[in-house]
Coordinates of C-alpha atoms in Angstrom, one line a residue:
L1 CA 0.2 40.8 -139.0
N2 CA 1.7 37.2 -137.9
K3 CA 4.8 38.4 -135.8
I4 CA 5.2 40.8 -132.9
S5 CA 8.2 41.7 -130.8
I6 CA 7.7 43.1 -127.2
Y7 CA 10.2 45.1 -125.1
L8 CA 9.7 46.1 -121.6
N9 CA 11.4 49.2 -120.4
N10 CA 12.3 50.7 -117.0
V11 CA 11.8 54.6 -116.8
K12 CA 11.8 57.1 -113.8
K13 CA 8.4 57.8 -112.2
E14 CA 6.3 60.4 -114.2
K15 CA 2.9 61.5 -114.9
K16 CA 0.6 58.8 -116.3
T17 CA 0.7 58.8 -119.8
D18 CA 0.4 56.0 -122.7
V19 CA 2.3 52.9 -121.8
I20 CA 2.2 51.1 -125.0
F21 CA 4.1 52.2 -128.1
S22 CA 4.0 50.5 -131.4
F23 CA 6.1 50.7 -134.4
D24 CA 5.2 48.8 -137.9
M25 CA 8.6 47.4 -139.1
S26 CA 6.6 45.8 -142.1
E27 CA 3.2 44.6 -143.1
R28 CA 3.8 41.3 -141.2
Q29 CA 5.9 42.7 -138.2
K30 CA 5.6 45.2 -135.3
I31 CA 7.7 46.2 -132.5
I32 CA 6.1 47.3 -129.4
F33 CA 7.4 49.0 -126.2
I34 CA 5.9 48.7 -122.9
K35 CA 6.9 51.4 -120.3
I36 CA 7.1 50.3 -116.5
N37 CA 8.0 52.7 -114.0
D38 CA 10.9 51.9 -111.7
D39 CA 8.8 51.9 -108.5
E40 CA 5.7 50.6 -110.0
K41 CA 3.5 48.6 -107.5
L42 CA 3.2 44.9 -108.6
S43 CA -0.7 45.3 -108.8
T44 CA 0.0 48.1 -111.2
I45 CA 2.1 45.8 -113.4
E46 CA -0.5 43.1 -113.2
Q47 CA -3.0 45.8 -114.5
A48 CA -0.6 46.8 -117.4
G49 CA -0.5 43.0 -118.5
A50 CA -4.4 43.0 -118.8
T51 CA -4.1 46.6 -120.6
F52 CA -1.9 44.6 -123.1
Y53 CA -4.0 41.7 -123.6
I54 CA -6.8 44.2 -124.5
F55 CA -4.3 45.7 -126.9
L56 CA -3.3 42.5 -128.5
K57 CA -6.8 41.4 -129.3
K58 CA -8.0 44.7 -130.6
N59 CA -4.9 44.7 -133.0
K60 CA -5.4 41.0 -133.8
L61 CA -1.9 39.9 -133.3
N62 CA -1.4 36.4 -133.3
K63 CA 2.2 35.5 -132.6
I64 CA 4.1 37.2 -129.9
N65 CA 7.8 37.1 -128.8
L66 CA 8.1 38.8 -125.4
Y67 CA 11.8 39.9 -124.3
S68 CA 11.6 39.9 -120.7
D69 CA 15.3 40.7 -120.0
T70 CA 14.8 44.3 -121.5
L71 CA 13.7 45.1 -117.9
K72 CA 17.1 45.8 -116.4
R73 CA 16.1 46.7 -112.6
K74 CA 16.8 43.8 -110.0
S75 CA 12.9 43.4 -109.9
N76 CA 12.8 42.3 -113.5
K77 CA 11.9 38.7 -113.0
K78 CA 9.1 39.3 -110.2
N79 CA 7.8 42.2 -112.7
I80 CA 7.6 39.8 -115.6
L81 CA 5.7 37.1 -113.8
H82 CA 3.2 39.6 -112.5
F83 CA 2.8 41.1 -116.0
I84 CA 2.1 37.8 -117.7
H85 CA -0.1 36.8 -114.6
G86 CA -2.2 39.8 -115.4
L87 CA -2.4 39.1 -119.0
N88 CA -3.5 35.6 -118.5
L89 CA -6.1 36.6 -116.0
K90 CA -7.6 39.0 -118.2
S91 CA -7.7 36.5 -121.1
Y92 CA -10.4 34.3 -119.4
T93 CA -13.7 33.7 -121.4
F94 CA -16.6 31.3 -120.7
N95 CA -17.5 30.0 -124.2
K96 CA -19.0 26.6 -122.9
Y97 CA -22.6 27.5 -124.3
K98 CA -21.6 29.6 -127.1
S99 CA -22.6 28.2 -130.6
F100 CA -20.0 30.2 -132.5
V101 CA -16.4 28.7 -133.4
K102 CA -13.9 29.6 -130.9
D103 CA -11.8 32.5 -131.6
K104 CA -8.8 31.7 -133.9
S105 CA -6.9 34.5 -133.1
I106 CA -5.8 33.2 -129.5
F107 CA -2.2 34.1 -129.7
P108 CA 0.8 32.0 -128.3
I109 CA 3.3 34.2 -126.4
I110 CA 6.9 33.0 -126.5
V111 CA 8.8 34.6 -123.3
F112 CA 12.5 35.1 -124.0
S113 CA 14.7 35.2 -120.8
K114 CA 18.3 34.5 -119.8
D115 CA 16.6 32.3 -116.9
P116 CA 13.7 30.4 -118.4
K117 CA 14.0 27.7 -115.7
F118 CA 13.3 30.5 -112.9
L119 CA 10.5 31.8 -114.8
N120 CA 9.1 28.1 -115.4
E121 CA 9.6 27.1 -111.8
S122 CA 8.2 30.7 -110.4
Y123 CA 5.2 30.6 -112.3
K124 CA 3.7 27.6 -111.2
K125 CA 2.4 29.8 -108.1
Y126 CA 0.8 32.2 -110.6
Y127 CA -0.8 29.3 -112.6
A128 CA -2.0 27.8 -109.6
I129 CA -3.7 31.2 -108.7
E130 CA -5.3 31.5 -112.2
S131 CA -6.6 27.9 -112.1
G132 CA -8.5 28.8 -109.1
V133 CA -9.8 32.1 -110.2
N134 CA -10.9 30.5 -113.6
L135 CA -12.8 27.7 -111.9
T136 CA -14.6 30.1 -109.7
R137 CA -15.4 32.1 -112.8
D138 CA -16.9 28.9 -114.5
L139 CA -18.9 28.1 -111.4
V140 CA -20.3 31.6 -111.3
S141 CA -20.9 31.5 -115.0
E142 CA -23.1 28.4 -114.9
P143 CA -26.6 28.8 -115.0
P144 CA -28.5 27.3 -112.0
N145 CA -30.3 24.5 -113.6
V146 CA -27.0 23.2 -114.5
L147 CA -25.0 23.8 -111.5
N148 CA -27.3 22.4 -108.7
P149 CA -26.4 21.4 -105.4
K150 CA -25.6 17.6 -106.4
K151 CA -23.5 18.8 -109.3
Y152 CA -21.7 21.3 -107.3
V153 CA -20.7 18.4 -104.9
E154 CA -19.4 16.5 -107.7
I155 CA -17.1 19.2 -108.8
I156 CA -15.9 20.1 -105.3
K157 CA -15.1 16.4 -104.5
K158 CA -12.5 16.6 -107.4
L159 CA -10.4 19.0 -105.4
S160 CA -9.5 16.2 -103.2
S161 CA -6.8 15.4 -105.6
L162 CA -5.2 18.6 -104.6
G163 CA -4.6 17.3 -101.0
L164 CA -8.0 19.1 -99.6
K165 CA -10.1 16.8 -97.0
I166 CA -13.6 16.9 -98.3
K167 CA -16.4 16.0 -96.2
V168 CA -20.2 15.8 -97.8
Y169 CA -23.2 16.0 -95.5
N170 CA -26.3 15.2 -97.2
E171 CA -30.0 15.7 -96.0
K172 CA -30.1 12.6 -93.6
K173 CA -26.9 13.6 -92.2
L174 CA -27.9 17.3 -91.7
K175 CA -31.2 16.2 -89.8
S176 CA -29.1 14.2 -87.4
M177 CA -26.8 17.1 -86.8
G178 CA -30.1 19.3 -86.1
M179 CA -29.2 21.7 -88.9
N180 CA -33.0 22.4 -89.6
A181 CA -32.6 26.2 -90.6
L182 CA -30.3 25.1 -93.4
L183 CA -32.9 22.4 -94.3
G184 CA -35.6 24.9 -94.2
V185 CA -34.2 27.0 -97.0
G186 CA -33.6 23.9 -99.1
Q187 CA -37.3 22.7 -98.7
G188 CA -38.2 25.4 -101.3
S189 CA -36.2 23.6 -104.2
I190 CA -36.8 20.1 -106.0
N191 CA -33.0 19.6 -105.4
E192 CA -31.7 17.6 -102.3
T193 CA -29.7 20.0 -99.8
F194 CA -25.8 19.4 -99.3
L195 CA -23.4 20.8 -97.0
V196 CA -19.5 20.4 -98.0
T197 CA -16.6 21.4 -95.9
L198 CA -13.2 21.8 -97.2
E199 CA -10.0 21.2 -94.9
W200 CA -6.5 22.1 -95.9
R201 CA -3.6 21.3 -93.4
G202 CA -0.7 22.5 -95.3
N203 CA 1.6 20.9 -97.6
K204 CA 4.0 18.3 -95.7
A205 CA 6.6 18.9 -98.5

């Protein structure tokens, strides 16, 4: 398949059933309907996006057109943002140390909307959340022989470009502050001990 069209449809609250229905239009095109209840919680809509990502990957679909305006309710715009947000969060992978070629079936999603400017501007908040979540995932996935305290400090210091005030305390400074309990823990390692504080005082703009 090289093309897929997706329509999201509002339905009244009903018992839990399948939410994804697909129809083959040809060997190269598929139509998919995703069912969203009128009073669905935003967290549930995010989960629907995550479930849909699994569906796309399982079916090896590689070109997707998403028609967001097929949701007719007033909450349409917010719903589609959360749906895509859930899909993007689910798509995370940590392939940094894998030897195989990265999956070429990663699919671009084109979102069609009567108000694309609103979607682009509004999604900046969700993109920021995804960037933070994925950075955390990357750090958690790094092996300890790579992500030692010194390397961790180097990564954290880069966050100052976002407006964070960052202070780094090395072992000499920690000793002068009397933080001997923390230093005592670090004595069991060949790596130097660091303490980092991050301050956020809001965005003046």
